[in-house]
């Protein structure tokens, strides 16, 4: 299992709209083969910062199965307008 951890900086004042867009976009990623689960969290001290944690079967499931699909294009159309900066994404594995 692989964790994708994405830190998302959202334009101040647009956080609630972003959260609504995420609820609409989540099924797009969930439909990807190799997807296991997803959690979106919001910063307490920094409410414009969100952290998305997705469990994947493999890095390839994320990078090839999702990022190279039309679902990713739609995901970015829904969420991209709220980004204050490019998301910072990394993958981790259990030890």
PDB file of C-alpha atoms in Angstrom, residues 18-58:
ATOM      1  CA  UNK A  18     -13.235  24.221  -2.372  1.00  0.00           C
ATOM      2  CA  UNK A  19     -14.642  21.716   0.146  1.00  0.00           C
ATOM      3  CA  UNK A  20     -17.884  21.537  -1.859  1.00  0.00           C
ATOM      4  CA  UNK A  21     -15.926  21.018  -5.093  1.00  0.00           C
ATOM      5  CA  UNK A  22     -13.904  18.249  -3.428  1.00  0.00           C
ATOM      6  CA  UNK A  23     -17.091  16.407  -2.471  1.00  0.00           C
ATOM      7  CA  UNK A  24     -18.071  16.556  -6.142  1.00  0.00           C
ATOM      8  CA  UNK A  25     -14.618  15.486  -7.362  1.00  0.00           C
ATOM      9  CA  UNK A  26     -13.951  12.641  -4.909  1.00  0.00           C
ATOM     10  CA  UNK A  27     -15.898   9.996  -6.889  1.00  0.00           C
ATOM     11  CA  UNK A  28     -13.565  10.632  -9.847  1.00  0.00           C
ATOM     12  CA  UNK A  29     -10.518   9.427  -7.958  1.00  0.00           C
ATOM     13  CA  UNK A  30     -12.475   6.702  -6.148  1.00  0.00           C
ATOM     14  CA  UNK A  31     -13.399   5.154  -9.517  1.00  0.00           C
ATOM     15  CA  UNK A  32      -9.731   4.469 -10.305  1.00  0.00           C
ATOM     16  CA  UNK A  33      -8.463   0.894 -10.182  1.00  0.00           C
ATOM     17  CA  UNK A  34      -6.020   0.589  -7.290  1.00  0.00           C
ATOM     18  CA  UNK A  35      -7.753   3.258  -5.174  1.00  0.00           C
ATOM     19  CA  UNK A  36      -8.374   2.180  -1.571  1.00  0.00           C
ATOM     20  CA  UNK A  37      -9.502   5.228   0.423  1.00  0.00           C
ATOM     21  CA  UNK A  38      -9.224   9.005   0.711  1.00  0.00           C
ATOM     22  CA  UNK A  39      -9.325  11.551   3.519  1.00  0.00           C
ATOM     23  CA  UNK A  40      -9.324  15.320   3.169  1.00  0.00           C
ATOM     24  CA  UNK A  41      -8.328  17.321   6.226  1.00  0.00           C
ATOM     25  CA  UNK A  42      -8.312  21.059   6.896  1.00  0.00           C
ATOM     26  CA  UNK A  43      -5.766  22.929   8.965  1.00  0.00           C
ATOM     27  CA  UNK A  44      -6.853  24.251  12.342  1.00  0.00           C
ATOM     28  CA  UNK A  45      -4.176  26.945  12.633  1.00  0.00           C
ATOM     29  CA  UNK A  46      -4.072  27.458   8.847  1.00  0.00           C
ATOM     30  CA  UNK A  47      -7.646  27.005   7.574  1.00  0.00           C
ATOM     31  CA  UNK A  48      -6.593  27.678   3.971  1.00  0.00           C
ATOM     32  CA  UNK A  49      -4.342  24.606   4.050  1.00  0.00           C
ATOM     33  CA  UNK A  50      -5.848  21.211   3.293  1.00  0.00           C
ATOM     34  CA  UNK A  51      -4.129  17.834   3.304  1.00  0.00           C
ATOM     35  CA  UNK A  52      -5.411  15.032   1.101  1.00  0.00           C
ATOM     36  CA  UNK A  53      -4.341  11.487   1.965  1.00  0.00           C
ATOM     37  CA  UNK A  54      -5.142   8.756  -0.539  1.00  0.00           C
ATOM     38  CA  UNK A  55      -4.329   5.065  -0.138  1.00  0.00           C
ATOM     39  CA  UNK A  56      -3.344   3.365  -3.383  1.00  0.00           C
ATOM     40  CA  UNK A  57      -2.330  -0.181  -4.232  1.00  0.00           C
ATOM     41  CA  UNK A  58       0.766   1.248  -5.959  1.00  0.00           C
TER      42      UNK A  58
END
